[in-house]
Amino acid sequence: MILQTARLILRPFQAEDIGRLAELMANSDFTRFSLGPYTRKQTETVLQKFLAWNKARLPSQFAVVLRDNESVLGYCGFLHHPELPEEVEIGYRLDATYWNRGLITEAACAVRDYAFLDFKLTRVISLIHPENIPSRRVAEKIGMTPEKEITFRGFPTTVFALSREQWLSDRGAR
Ligand SMILES: CC(C)(COP(=O)(O)OP(=O)(O)OC[C@H]1O[C@@H](n2cnc3c(N)ncnc32)[C@H](O)[C@@H]1OP(=O)(O)O)[C@@H](O)C(=O)NCCC(=O)NCCS
């Protein structure tokens, strides 16, 4: 499945994306508020996870590409965590050159709608460090609200959530 927005194409990752993804994941801005920067080997593991979800037809990550430039600028899509088996996360990272242009909000809106329309999920969450202001803003702009504070993989984390009911009600109000 390929998602399109005004400025972006969101396409499934392919094995051939390893070079560009490793370049992005080696950058400390790109991996802000994560365990990164990642080695190429660590990025290979991440990419294998995305490809396995694609193969199993599970919600997965998309490569974020500008419509007028085929280079991969980041990712936006779904994550599954063994620690939270009932949840599906919307996660995102973008090349810092392109921050604050509304690109990830645009991508995450398309991903959110895909979650509810095509995968019929009952809710989606985002796990965000309390100090990660840009990420919190994106979560708010796609309709999520902070639900609770947890410790996730050793880090203080705010669980942002959006239920299918809330999404439907927000759509009705627009
Ligand atoms: C989080 C991230 C993907 C956002 O991507 P983006 O395309 O720049 O996001 P958008 O432009 O759609 O929205 C960013 C919002 O944060 C706001 N923002 C950014 N820095 C800010 C700051 N220091 N203080 C207050 N607001 C800030 C922007 O103004 C914008 O909000 P607005 O539209 O209300 O003005 C990007 O910052 C990133 O890749 N960060 C590193 C990785 C990361 O933290 N990923 C999320 C892990 S949970």
JSON list of C-alpha atoms and ligand atoms in Angstrom, two decimals:
[
{"chain": "A", "resi": 1, "resn": "MET", "atom": "CA", "xyz": [0.00, 0.00, 0.00]},
{"chain": "A", "resi": 2, "resn": "ILE", "atom": "CA", "xyz": [1.28, 3.47, -0.90]},
{"chain": "A", "resi": 3, "resn": "LEU", "atom": "CA", "xyz": [-0.17, 6.55, 0.84]},
{"chain": "A", "resi": 4, "resn": "GLN", "atom": "CA", "xyz": [-0.09, 9.97, -0.83]},
{"chain": "A", "resi": 5, "resn": "THR", "atom": "CA", "xyz": [-0.44, 13.40, 0.73]},
{"chain": "A", "resi": 6, "resn": "ALA", "atom": "CA", "xyz": [-0.15, 16.89, -0.75]},
{"chain": "A", "resi": 7, "resn": "ARG", "atom": "CA", "xyz": [3.66, 16.87, -0.60]},
{"chain": "A", "resi": 8, "resn": "LEU", "atom": "CA", "xyz": [4.61, 13.28, 0.22]},
{"chain": "A", "resi": 9, "resn": "ILE", "atom": "CA", "xyz": [4.58, 9.70, -0.88]},
{"chain": "A", "resi": 10, "resn": "LEU", "atom": "CA", "xyz": [4.66, 7.10, 1.89]},
{"chain": "A", "resi": 11, "resn": "ARG", "atom": "CA", "xyz": [5.79, 3.77, 0.49]},
{"chain": "A", "resi": 12, "resn": "PRO", "atom": "CA", "xyz": [6.71, 0.44, 2.07]},
{"chain": "A", "resi": 13, "resn": "PHE", "atom": "CA", "xyz": [10.39, -0.03, 2.90]},
{"chain": "A", "resi": 14, "resn": "GLN", "atom": "CA", "xyz": [12.45, -2.37, 0.71]},
{"chain": "A", "resi": 15, "resn": "ALA", "atom": "CA", "xyz": [15.70, -4.23, 1.44]},
{"chain": "A", "resi": 16, "resn": "GLU", "atom": "CA", "xyz": [17.46, -1.78, -0.92]},
{"chain": "A", "resi": 17, "resn": "ASP", "atom": "CA", "xyz": [16.70, 1.11, 1.49]},
{"chain": "A", "resi": 18, "resn": "ILE", "atom": "CA", "xyz": [19.39, -0.11, 3.92]},
{"chain": "A", "resi": 19, "resn": "GLY", "atom": "CA", "xyz": [22.07, 2.35, 2.75]},
{"chain": "A", "resi": 20, "resn": "ARG", "atom": "CA", "xyz": [19.92, 5.47, 3.12]},
{"chain": "A", "resi": 21, "resn": "LEU", "atom": "CA", "xyz": [18.24, 4.27, 6.33]},
{"chain": "A", "resi": 22, "resn": "ALA", "atom": "CA", "xyz": [21.66, 3.49, 7.88]},
{"chain": "A", "resi": 23, "resn": "GLU", "atom": "CA", "xyz": [22.80, 7.00, 6.93]},
{"chain": "A", "resi": 24, "resn": "LEU", "atom": "CA", "xyz": [19.75, 8.54, 8.63]},
{"chain": "A", "resi": 25, "resn": "MET", "atom": "CA", "xyz": [19.96, 6.31, 11.72]},
{"chain": "A", "resi": 26, "resn": "ALA", "atom": "CA", "xyz": [23.64, 7.18, 12.20]},
{"chain": "A", "resi": 27, "resn": "ASN", "atom": "CA", "xyz": [22.65, 10.83, 12.69]},
{"chain": "A", "resi": 28, "resn": "SER", "atom": "CA", "xyz": [22.11, 12.04, 16.27]},
{"chain": "A", "resi": 29, "resn": "ASP", "atom": "CA", "xyz": [19.34, 14.51, 15.32]},
{"chain": "A", "resi": 30, "resn": "PHE", "atom": "CA", "xyz": [17.40, 11.79, 13.52]},
{"chain": "A", "resi": 31, "resn": "THR", "atom": "CA", "xyz": [17.72, 9.43, 16.49]},
{"chain": "A", "resi": 32, "resn": "ARG", "atom": "CA", "xyz": [17.00, 12.08, 19.12]},
{"chain": "A", "resi": 33, "resn": "PHE", "atom": "CA", "xyz": [15.10, 10.59, 22.11]},
{"chain": "A", "resi": 34, "resn": "SER", "atom": "CA", "xyz": [15.99, 7.02, 21.17]},
{"chain": "A", "resi": 35, "resn": "LEU", "atom": "CA", "xyz": [18.83, 4.60, 21.80]},
{"chain": "A", "resi": 36, "resn": "GLY", "atom": "CA", "xyz": [20.72, 5.89, 18.74]},
{"chain": "A", "resi": 37, "resn": "PRO", "atom": "CA", "xyz": [22.81, 6.80, 16.83]},
{"chain": "A", "resi": 38, "resn": "TYR", "atom": "CA", "xyz": [22.58, 3.30, 15.35]},
{"chain": "A", "resi": 39, "resn": "THR", "atom": "CA", "xyz": [25.31, 1.25, 13.72]},
{"chain": "A", "resi": 40, "resn": "ARG", "atom": "CA", "xyz": [24.60, -0.20, 10.29]},
{"chain": "A", "resi": 41, "resn": "LYS", "atom": "CA", "xyz": [24.11, -3.60, 11.94]},
{"chain": "A", "resi": 42, "resn": "GLN", "atom": "CA", "xyz": [21.51, -2.19, 14.35]},
{"chain": "A", "resi": 43, "resn": "THR", "atom": "CA", "xyz": [19.73, -0.47, 11.45]},
{"chain": "A", "resi": 44, "resn": "GLU", "atom": "CA", "xyz": [19.69, -3.77, 9.54]},
{"chain": "A", "resi": 45, "resn": "THR", "atom": "CA", "xyz": [17.78, -5.28, 12.48]},
{"chain": "A", "resi": 46, "resn": "VAL", "atom": "CA", "xyz": [15.31, -2.37, 12.44]},
{"chain": "A", "resi": 47, "resn": "LEU", "atom": "CA", "xyz": [14.77, -2.66, 8.68]},
{"chain": "A", "resi": 48, "resn": "GLN", "atom": "CA", "xyz": [14.31, -6.45, 8.93]},
{"chain": "A", "resi": 49, "resn": "LYS", "atom": "CA", "xyz": [11.54, -5.81, 11.48]},
{"chain": "A", "resi": 50, "resn": "PHE", "atom": "CA", "xyz": [9.76, -3.39, 9.11]},
{"chain": "A", "resi": 51, "resn": "LEU", "atom": "CA", "xyz": [10.09, -5.87, 6.21]},
{"chain": "A", "resi": 52, "resn": "ALA", "atom": "CA", "xyz": [8.77, -8.76, 8.34]},
{"chain": "A", "resi": 53, "resn": "TRP", "atom": "CA", "xyz": [5.70, -6.71, 9.31]},
{"chain": "A", "resi": 54, "resn": "ASN", "atom": "CA", "xyz": [5.14, -5.88, 5.62]},
{"chain": "A", "resi": 55, "resn": "LYS", "atom": "CA", "xyz": [5.39, -9.56, 4.71]},
{"chain": "A", "resi": 56, "resn": "ALA", "atom": "CA", "xyz": [2.93, -10.54, 7.46]},
{"chain": "A", "resi": 57, "resn": "ARG", "atom": "CA", "xyz": [0.56, -7.77, 6.23]},
{"chain": "A", "resi": 58, "resn": "LEU", "atom": "CA", "xyz": [0.73, -6.12, 9.65]},
{"chain": "A", "resi": 59, "resn": "PRO", "atom": "CA", "xyz": [0.68, -2.34, 10.01]},
{"chain": "A", "resi": 60, "resn": "SER", "atom": "CA", "xyz": [4.31, -1.31, 9.33]},
{"chain": "A", "resi": 61, "resn": "GLN", "atom": "CA", "xyz": [6.54, 1.67, 8.77]},
{"chain": "A", "resi": 62, "resn": "PHE", "atom": "CA", "xyz": [6.55, 3.71, 5.55]},
{"chain": "A", "resi": 63, "resn": "ALA", "atom": "CA", "xyz": [9.51, 5.38, 3.92]},
{"chain": "A", "resi": 64, "resn": "VAL", "atom": "CA", "xyz": [8.75, 9.13, 3.69]},
{"chain": "A", "resi": 65, "resn": "VAL", "atom": "CA", "xyz": [9.61, 10.53, 0.26]},
{"chain": "A", "resi": 66, "resn": "LEU", "atom": "CA", "xyz": [8.94, 13.99, -1.17]},
{"chain": "A", "resi": 67, "resn": "ARG", "atom": "CA", "xyz": [6.78, 13.90, -4.31]},
{"chain": "A", "resi": 68, "resn": "ASP", "atom": "CA", "xyz": [9.39, 15.83, -6.30]},
{"chain": "A", "resi": 69, "resn": "ASN", "atom": "CA", "xyz": [12.49, 14.04, -4.97]},
{"chain": "A", "resi": 70, "resn": "GLU", "atom": "CA", "xyz": [12.79, 10.27, -4.51]},
{"chain": "A", "resi": 71, "resn": "SER", "atom": "CA", "xyz": [15.26, 10.38, -1.63]},
{"chain": "A", "resi": 72, "resn": "VAL", "atom": "CA", "xyz": [14.03, 8.84, 1.65]},
{"chain": "A", "resi": 73, "resn": "LEU", "atom": "CA", "xyz": [13.74, 11.64, 4.24]},
{"chain": "A", "resi": 74, "resn": "GLY", "atom": "CA", "xyz": [12.60, 9.53, 7.15]},
{"chain": "A", "resi": 75, "resn": "TYR", "atom": "CA", "xyz": [9.92, 7.17, 8.32]},
{"chain": "A", "resi": 76, "resn": "CYS", "atom": "CA", "xyz": [6.37, 7.40, 9.55]},
{"chain": "A", "resi": 77, "resn": "GLY", "atom": "CA", "xyz": [4.09, 4.50, 10.28]},
{"chain": "A", "resi": 78, "resn": "PHE", "atom": "CA", "xyz": [3.40, 1.75, 12.74]},
{"chain": "A", "resi": 79, "resn": "LEU", "atom": "CA", "xyz": [5.45, 0.05, 15.43]},
{"chain": "A", "resi": 80, "resn": "HIS", "atom": "CA", "xyz": [4.69, -3.04, 17.52]},
{"chain": "A", "resi": 81, "resn": "HIS", "atom": "CA", "xyz": [6.29, -3.56, 20.92]},
{"chain": "A", "resi": 82, "resn": "PRO", "atom": "CA", "xyz": [6.45, -6.94, 22.71]},
{"chain": "A", "resi": 83, "resn": "GLU", "atom": "CA", "xyz": [6.10, -5.04, 26.04]},
{"chain": "A", "resi": 84, "resn": "LEU", "atom": "CA", "xyz": [2.74, -3.58, 24.91]},
{"chain": "A", "resi": 85, "resn": "PRO", "atom": "CA", "xyz": [1.12, -6.40, 22.90]},
{"chain": "A", "resi": 86, "resn": "GLU", "atom": "CA", "xyz": [-2.33, -4.77, 22.80]},
{"chain": "A", "resi": 87, "resn": "GLU", "atom": "CA", "xyz": [-1.08, -1.49, 21.34]},
{"chain": "A", "resi": 88, "resn": "VAL", "atom": "CA", "xyz": [-0.04, -0.20, 17.92]},
{"chain": "A", "resi": 89, "resn": "GLU", "atom": "CA", "xyz": [2.19, 2.86, 17.95]},
{"chain": "A", "resi": 90, "resn": "ILE", "atom": "CA", "xyz": [2.46, 5.58, 15.31]},
{"chain": "A", "resi": 91, "resn": "GLY", "atom": "CA", "xyz": [6.15, 6.48, 15.20]},
{"chain": "A", "resi": 92, "resn": "TYR", "atom": "CA", "xyz": [8.12, 8.92, 13.08]},
{"chain": "A", "resi": 93, "resn": "ARG", "atom": "CA", "xyz": [11.57, 10.40, 12.43]},
{"chain": "A", "resi": 94, "resn": "LEU", "atom": "CA", "xyz": [12.64, 12.93, 9.81]},
{"chain": "A", "resi": 95, "resn": "ASP", "atom": "CA", "xyz": [15.93, 14.24, 8.38]},
{"chain": "A", "resi": 96, "resn": "ALA", "atom": "CA", "xyz": [16.57, 17.41, 10.44]},
{"chain": "A", "resi": 97, "resn": "THR", "atom": "CA", "xyz": [17.02, 19.51, 7.27]},
{"chain": "A", "resi": 98, "resn": "TYR", "atom": "CA", "xyz": [13.26, 19.18, 6.76]},
{"chain": "A", "resi": 99, "resn": "TRP", "atom": "CA", "xyz": [12.00, 19.79, 10.32]},
{"chain": "A", "resi": 100, "resn": "ASN", "atom": "CA", "xyz": [9.24, 22.29, 11.14]},
{"chain": "A", "resi": 101, "resn": "ARG", "atom": "CA", "xyz": [7.61, 22.37, 7.71]},
{"chain": "A", "resi": 102, "resn": "GLY", "atom": "CA", "xyz": [4.61, 20.31, 8.79]},
{"chain": "A", "resi": 103, "resn": "LEU", "atom": "CA", "xyz": [5.82, 17.28, 6.86]},
{"chain": "A", "resi": 104, "resn": "ILE", "atom": "CA", "xyz": [5.51, 14.69, 9.61]},
{"chain": "A", "resi": 105, "resn": "THR", "atom": "CA", "xyz": [2.13, 16.02, 10.69]},
{"chain": "A", "resi": 106, "resn": "GLU", "atom": "CA", "xyz": [1.02, 15.56, 7.07]},
{"chain": "A", "resi": 107, "resn": "ALA", "atom": "CA", "xyz": [2.46, 12.03, 6.98]},
{"chain": "A", "resi": 108, "resn": "ALA", "atom": "CA", "xyz": [1.08, 11.05, 10.40]},
{"chain": "A", "resi": 109, "resn": "CYS", "atom": "CA", "xyz": [-2.44, 12.23, 9.49]},
{"chain": "A", "resi": 110, "resn": "ALA", "atom": "CA", "xyz": [-2.41, 9.87, 6.50]},
{"chain": "A", "resi": 111, "resn": "VAL", "atom": "CA", "xyz": [-1.04, 7.03, 8.66]},
{"chain": "A", "resi": 112, "resn": "ARG", "atom": "CA", "xyz": [-3.68, 7.67, 11.36]},
{"chain": "A", "resi": 113, "resn": "ASP", "atom": "CA", "xyz": [-6.53, 7.55, 8.80]},
{"chain": "A", "resi": 114, "resn": "TYR", "atom": "CA", "xyz": [-5.06, 4.38, 7.28]},
{"chain": "A", "resi": 115, "resn": "ALA", "atom": "CA", "xyz": [-5.01, 2.80, 10.77]},
{"chain": "A", "resi": 116, "resn": "PHE", "atom": "CA", "xyz": [-8.71, 3.37, 11.31]},
{"chain": "A", "resi": 117, "resn": "LEU", "atom": "CA", "xyz": [-10.03, 3.05, 7.74]},
{"chain": "A", "resi": 118, "resn": "ASP", "atom": "CA", "xyz": [-8.04, 0.09, 6.42]},
{"chain": "A", "resi": 119, "resn": "PHE", "atom": "CA", "xyz": [-6.72, -1.76, 9.48]},
{"chain": "A", "resi": 120, "resn": "LYS", "atom": "CA", "xyz": [-9.87, -1.00, 11.54]},
{"chain": "A", "resi": 121, "resn": "LEU", "atom": "CA", "xyz": [-7.75, -0.46, 14.66]},
{"chain": "A", "resi": 122, "resn": "THR", "atom": "CA", "xyz": [-9.66, 0.52, 17.79]},
{"chain": "A", "resi": 123, "resn": "ARG", "atom": "CA", "xyz": [-6.91, 2.86, 18.96]},
{"chain": "A", "resi": 124, "resn": "VAL", "atom": "CA", "xyz": [-3.40, 4.07, 18.23]},
{"chain": "A", "resi": 125, "resn": "ILE", "atom": "CA", "xyz": [-0.78, 5.43, 20.61]},
{"chain": "A", "resi": 126, "resn": "SER", "atom": "CA", "xyz": [2.50, 7.33, 20.48]},
{"chain": "A", "resi": 127, "resn": "LEU", "atom": "CA", "xyz": [5.20, 6.86, 23.13]},
{"chain": "A", "resi": 128, "resn": "ILE", "atom": "CA", "xyz": [6.91, 10.21, 23.65]},
{"chain": "A", "resi": 129, "resn": "HIS", "atom": "CA", "xyz": [9.58, 11.49, 26.01]},
{"chain": "A", "resi": 130, "resn": "PRO", "atom": "CA", "xyz": [8.03, 14.32, 28.09]},
{"chain": "A", "resi": 131, "resn": "GLU", "atom": "CA", "xyz": [10.73, 16.74, 26.85]},
{"chain": "A", "resi": 132, "resn": "ASN", "atom": "CA", "xyz": [10.26, 15.93, 23.16]},
{"chain": "A", "resi": 133, "resn": "ILE", "atom": "CA", "xyz": [8.21, 19.04, 22.35]},
{"chain": "A", "resi": 134, "resn": "PRO", "atom": "CA", "xyz": [8.14, 18.66, 18.51]},
{"chain": "A", "resi": 135, "resn": "SER", "atom": "CA", "xyz": [6.93, 15.06, 18.79]},
{"chain": "A", "resi": 136, "resn": "ARG", "atom": "CA", "xyz": [4.29, 16.00, 21.37]},
{"chain": "A", "resi": 137, "resn": "ARG", "atom": "CA", "xyz": [3.08, 18.73, 18.99]},
{"chain": "A", "resi": 138, "resn": "VAL", "atom": "CA", "xyz": [2.77, 16.25, 16.13]},
{"chain": "A", "resi": 139, "resn": "ALA", "atom": "CA", "xyz": [0.79, 13.87, 18.36]},
{"chain": "A", "resi": 140, "resn": "GLU", "atom": "CA", "xyz": [-1.55, 16.72, 19.38]},
{"chain": "A", "resi": 141, "resn": "LYS", "atom": "CA", "xyz": [-1.96, 17.92, 15.81]},
{"chain": "A", "resi": 142, "resn": "ILE", "atom": "CA", "xyz": [-3.12, 14.46, 14.69]},
{"chain": "A", "resi": 143, "resn": "GLY", "atom": "CA", "xyz": [-5.73, 14.41, 17.46]},
{"chain": "A", "resi": 144, "resn": "MET", "atom": "CA", "xyz": [-3.99, 12.44, 20.19]},
{"chain": "A", "resi": 145, "resn": "THR", "atom": "CA", "xyz": [-4.17, 13.37, 23.85]},
{"chain": "A", "resi": 146, "resn": "PRO", "atom": "CA", "xyz": [-1.81, 12.50, 26.72]},
{"chain": "A", "resi": 147, "resn": "GLU", "atom": "CA", "xyz": [-3.23, 9.54, 28.61]},
{"chain": "A", "resi": 148, "resn": "LYS", "atom": "CA", "xyz": [-0.65, 8.45, 31.19]},
{"chain": "A", "resi": 149, "resn": "GLU", "atom": "CA", "xyz": [3.00, 8.50, 32.19]},
{"chain": "A", "resi": 150, "resn": "ILE", "atom": "CA", "xyz": [4.92, 5.23, 32.09]},
{"chain": "A", "resi": 151, "resn": "THR", "atom": "CA", "xyz": [8.53, 4.04, 32.10]},
{"chain": "A", "resi": 152, "resn": "PHE", "atom": "CA", "xyz": [9.29, 2.48, 28.73]},
{"chain": "A", "resi": 153, "resn": "ARG", "atom": "CA", "xyz": [12.65, 0.78, 28.19]},
{"chain": "A", "resi": 154, "resn": "GLY", "atom": "CA", "xyz": [13.99, 2.71, 31.17]},
{"chain": "A", "resi": 155, "resn": "PHE", "atom": "CA", "xyz": [12.85, 6.18, 29.98]},
{"chain": "A", "resi": 156, "resn": "PRO", "atom": "CA", "xyz": [10.07, 8.43, 31.28]},
{"chain": "A", "resi": 157, "resn": "THR", "atom": "CA", "xyz": [7.40, 8.29, 28.59]},
{"chain": "A", "resi": 158, "resn": "THR", "atom": "CA", "xyz": [4.05, 9.93, 27.96]},
{"chain": "A", "resi": 159, "resn": "VAL", "atom": "CA", "xyz": [1.51, 7.67, 26.29]},
{"chain": "A", "resi": 160, "resn": "PHE", "atom": "CA", "xyz": [-0.46, 9.75, 23.78]},
{"chain": "A", "resi": 161, "resn": "ALA", "atom": "CA", "xyz": [-3.58, 7.98, 22.49]},
{"chain": "A", "resi": 162, "resn": "LEU", "atom": "CA", "xyz": [-6.41, 8.35, 20.01]},
{"chain": "A", "resi": 163, "resn": "SER", "atom": "CA", "xyz": [-9.41, 6.04, 20.01]},
{"chain": "A", "resi": 164, "resn": "ARG", "atom": "CA", "xyz": [-11.45, 5.14, 16.96]},
{"chain": "A", "resi": 165, "resn": "GLU", "atom": "CA", "xyz": [-14.49, 6.83, 18.61]},
{"chain": "A", "resi": 166, "resn": "GLN", "atom": "CA", "xyz": [-12.60, 10.08, 19.14]},
{"chain": "A", "resi": 167, "resn": "TRP", "atom": "CA", "xyz": [-11.23, 9.97, 15.58]},
{"chain": "A", "resi": 168, "resn": "LEU", "atom": "CA", "xyz": [-14.76, 9.48, 14.20]},
{"chain": "A", "resi": 169, "resn": "SER", "atom": "CA", "xyz": [-16.10, 12.32, 16.32]},
{"chain": "A", "resi": 170, "resn": "ASP", "atom": "CA", "xyz": [-13.24, 14.65, 15.25]},
{"chain": "A", "resi": 171, "resn": "ARG", "atom": "CA", "xyz": [-13.92, 13.76, 11.59]},
{"chain": "A", "resi": 172, "resn": "GLY", "atom": "CA", "xyz": [-17.59, 14.56, 12.04]},
{"chain": "A", "resi": 173, "resn": "ALA", "atom": "CA", "xyz": [-16.71, 17.95, 13.53]},
{"chain": "A", "resi": 174, "resn": "ARG", "atom": "CA", "xyz": [-14.41, 18.94, 10.61]},
{"chain": "B", "resi": 1, "resn": "LIG", "atom": "C1", "xyz": [9.37, 14.81, 15.78]},
{"chain": "B", "resi": 1, "resn": "LIG", "atom": "C2", "xyz": [9.66, 15.12, 14.31]},
{"chain": "B", "resi": 1, "resn": "LIG", "atom": "C3", "xyz": [9.46, 13.84, 13.48]},
{"chain": "B", "resi": 1, "resn": "LIG", "atom": "C4", "xyz": [8.67, 16.20, 13.85]},
{"chain": "B", "resi": 1, "resn": "LIG", "atom": "O1", "xyz": [8.76, 16.34, 12.44]},
{"chain": "B", "resi": 1, "resn": "LIG", "atom": "P1", "xyz": [8.37, 17.71, 11.70]},
{"chain": "B", "resi": 1, "resn": "LIG", "atom": "O2", "xyz": [8.08, 17.40, 10.26]},
{"chain": "B", "resi": 1, "resn": "LIG", "atom": "O3", "xyz": [9.40, 18.74, 12.00]},
{"chain": "B", "resi": 1, "resn": "LIG", "atom": "O4", "xyz": [7.01, 18.07, 12.47]},
{"chain": "B", "resi": 1, "resn": "LIG", "atom": "P2", "xyz": [5.95, 19.20, 12.08]},
{"chain": "B", "resi": 1, "resn": "LIG", "atom": "O5", "xyz": [6.65, 20.29, 11.35]},
{"chain": "B", "resi": 1, "resn": "LIG", "atom": "O6", "xyz": [4.80, 18.54, 11.46]},
{"chain": "B", "resi": 1, "resn": "LIG", "atom": "O7", "xyz": [5.51, 19.71, 13.54]},
{"chain": "B", "resi": 1, "resn": "LIG", "atom": "C5", "xyz": [6.47, 20.10, 14.51]},
{"chain": "B", "resi": 1, "resn": "LIG", "atom": "C6", "xyz": [5.81, 21.01, 15.53]},
{"chain": "B", "resi": 1, "resn": "LIG", "atom": "O8", "xyz": [6.68, 21.17, 16.66]},
{"chain": "B", "resi": 1, "resn": "LIG", "atom": "C7", "xyz": [6.87, 22.57, 16.90]},
{"chain": "B", "resi": 1, "resn": "LIG", "atom": "N1", "xyz": [8.19, 22.76, 17.50]},
{"chain": "B", "resi": 1, "resn": "LIG", "atom": "C8", "xyz": [9.38, 22.35, 17.03]},
{"chain": "B", "resi": 1, "resn": "LIG", "atom": "N2", "xyz": [10.35, 22.72, 17.90]},
{"chain": "B", "resi": 1, "resn": "LIG", "atom": "C9", "xyz": [9.74, 23.36, 18.93]},
{"chain": "B", "resi": 1, "resn": "LIG", "atom": "C10", "xyz": [10.19, 23.95, 20.13]},
{"chain": "B", "resi": 1, "resn": "LIG", "atom": "N3", "xyz": [11.50, 23.95, 20.45]},
{"chain": "B", "resi": 1, "resn": "LIG", "atom": "N4", "xyz": [9.29, 24.52, 20.96]},
{"chain": "B", "resi": 1, "resn": "LIG", "atom": "C11", "xyz": [7.97, 24.51, 20.66]},
{"chain": "B", "resi": 1, "resn": "LIG", "atom": "N5", "xyz": [7.48, 23.94, 19.52]},
{"chain": "B", "resi": 1, "resn": "LIG", "atom": "C12", "xyz": [8.35, 23.38, 18.68]},
{"chain": "B", "resi": 1, "resn": "LIG", "atom": "C13", "xyz": [6.74, 23.17, 15.52]},
{"chain": "B", "resi": 1, "resn": "LIG", "atom": "O9", "xyz": [6.53, 24.58, 15.60]},
{"chain": "B", "resi": 1, "resn": "LIG", "atom": "C14", "xyz": [5.54, 22.40, 15.00]},
{"chain": "B", "resi": 1, "resn": "LIG", "atom": "O10", "xyz": [4.33, 22.81, 15.61]},
{"chain": "B", "resi": 1, "resn": "LIG", "atom": "P3", "xyz": [3.30, 23.90, 14.96]},
{"chain": "B", "resi": 1, "resn": "LIG", "atom": "O11", "xyz": [2.88, 23.34, 13.65]},
{"chain": "B", "resi": 1, "resn": "LIG", "atom": "O12", "xyz": [2.21, 23.99, 15.97]},
{"chain": "B", "resi": 1, "resn": "LIG", "atom": "O13", "xyz": [4.08, 25.17, 14.79]},
{"chain": "B", "resi": 1, "resn": "LIG", "atom": "C15", "xyz": [11.11, 15.63, 14.11]},
{"chain": "B", "resi": 1, "resn": "LIG", "atom": "O14", "xyz": [11.31, 16.71, 14.98]},
{"chain": "B", "resi": 1, "resn": "LIG", "atom": "C16", "xyz": [12.16, 14.55, 14.39]},
{"chain": "B", "resi": 1, "resn": "LIG", "atom": "O15", "xyz": [12.49, 13.75, 13.52]},
{"chain": "B", "resi": 1, "resn": "LIG", "atom": "N6", "xyz": [12.68, 14.56, 15.64]},
{"chain": "B", "resi": 1, "resn": "LIG", "atom": "C17", "xyz": [13.70, 13.56, 16.03]},
{"chain": "B", "resi": 1, "resn": "LIG", "atom": "C18", "xyz": [13.10, 12.18, 16.15]},
{"chain": "B", "resi": 1, "resn": "LIG", "atom": "C19", "xyz": [11.94, 12.13, 17.13]},
{"chain": "B", "resi": 1, "resn": "LIG", "atom": "O16", "xyz": [11.96, 12.77, 18.18]},
{"chain": "B", "resi": 1, "resn": "LIG", "atom": "N7", "xyz": [10.93, 11.32, 16.77]},
{"chain": "B", "resi": 1, "resn": "LIG", "atom": "C20", "xyz": [9.78, 11.12, 17.63]},
{"chain": "B", "resi": 1, "resn": "LIG", "atom": "C21", "xyz": [10.09, 10.12, 18.68]},
{"chain": "B", "resi": 1, "resn": "LIG", "atom": "S1", "xyz": [8.68, 9.94, 19.77]}
]
